[in-house]
């Protein structure tokens, strides 16, 4: 059984930065593509970013390109999401997720392992 635990969320002002972390345990991290998704109140859970096992490929939602950066440290079984120039519309619960799928990495349905989420709130 794999466990994903997010941390690093909080309340910040527009323009500030935050770094989210997701620690993975219980199963080998090897081969996992890791993703970040977010869900605002009353909305669906949307794709934010993903990174392949090697880190050689990254994917971003258009809304966060140029502001967010996903990275991973396989020695620590941890994936990160650096969020800069935060906007009020970035307010959501952010979820970490893992998949062994090699296709459709931006699609929520291919991710089988999920964390419990961490709240990010951005005030204007």
C-alpha positions in Angstrom: 0.0 0.0 0.0 1.5 3.3 -1.0 1.1 6.5 1.0 1.4 10.0 -0.3 1.5 12.8 2.2 1.4 16.5 1.0 2.7 19.4 3.0 3.6 23.1 2.6 0.2 24.6 2.0 -0.9 27.8 3.7 -2.4 31.3 3.4 -0.4 33.8 1.4 -0.9 37.0 -0.5 -1.1 37.5 -4.2 2.4 37.5 -5.7 3.9 35.4 -3.0 5.5 31.9 -3.4 4.9 28.5 -1.8 6.6 25.1 -2.2 4.5 22.0 -1.8 6.1 18.7 -1.0 4.7 15.2 -1.4 6.5 12.3 0.4 5.8 8.8 -0.9 6.2 5.7 1.2 5.1 2.1 1.2 6.1 1.2 -2.3 9.0 1.7 -4.6 9.0 5.2 -6.1 10.7 3.7 -9.1 8.9 4.2 -12.4 6.2 6.4 -11.0 5.1 9.5 -12.8 4.0 12.0 -10.2 1.4 14.6 -10.6 -0.2 17.5 -8.8 -3.9 18.3 -9.1 -6.0 21.0 -7.5 -9.7 21.3 -6.5 -11.4 24.6 -5.7 -14.7 24.6 -3.9 -17.6 23.6 -6.2 -15.2 22.7 -9.0 -13.7 19.5 -10.4 -10.2 18.3 -9.6 -8.0 19.7 -12.3 -4.5 18.8 -13.5 -1.7 21.2 -12.5 1.6 19.5 -13.3 3.3 16.1 -13.8 6.8 14.8 -13.9 8.1 11.4 -15.2 10.3 9.1 -13.2 13.5 10.4 -14.7 12.4 14.0 -14.5 13.1 14.3 -18.2 9.6 15.2 -19.0 7.3 17.7 -17.3 3.8 18.7 -18.1 1.9 21.8 -17.0 -1.6 23.2 -17.2 -1.7 26.4 -19.3 -2.9 28.4 -16.2 0.4 27.7 -14.3 3.0 27.6 -17.0 5.8 30.0 -16.3 4.8 30.3 -12.6 4.9 26.7 -11.2 7.7 24.2 -11.4 7.5 20.5 -10.6 10.5 18.6 -9.5 11.4 15.4 -7.8 14.1 13.9 -5.6 14.0 10.1 -6.1 16.6 9.5 -3.4 14.1 11.1 -0.9 10.9 9.7 -2.6 9.6 13.2 -2.7 8.1 15.4 -5.4 7.8 19.2 -5.1 5.7 21.9 -6.6 7.3 25.4 -6.5 4.6 28.0 -6.9 5.6 31.6 -7.7 3.5 34.7 -8.5 0.5 33.1 -6.8 -2.9 34.5 -7.7 -6.2 34.3 -5.9 -7.5 31.9 -8.6 -4.8 29.4 -7.4 -6.7 28.9 -4.2 -7.6 25.3 -3.9 -6.8 22.0 -2.2 -3.7 20.6 -3.9 -3.4 16.9 -4.3 -0.3 14.8 -5.1 -0.9 11.6 -7.2 1.1 8.8 -8.7 0.7 6.6 -11.8 2.7 4.0 -13.7 0.9 5.0 -16.9 3.1 6.1 -19.7 0.3 7.9 -21.5 -2.4 10.4 -20.6 -0.3 11.8 -17.8 -2.4 14.9 -17.6 -5.6 13.0 -17.1 -6.9 12.4 -13.6 -8.3 8.9 -14.3 -4.8 7.3 -14.8 -3.7 8.2 -11.3 -4.4 5.4 -8.8 -2.6 6.7 -5.7 -3.6 10.0 -4.1 -2.7 12.0 -1.1 -5.1 13.7 1.3 -4.5 17.2 0.0 -3.1 20.4 1.3 -4.9 23.7 1.3 -3.5 26.7 -0.5 -5.2 30.0 -0.1 -4.2 33.2 -1.9 -5.6 36.5 -0.8 -5.8 39.5 -3.1 
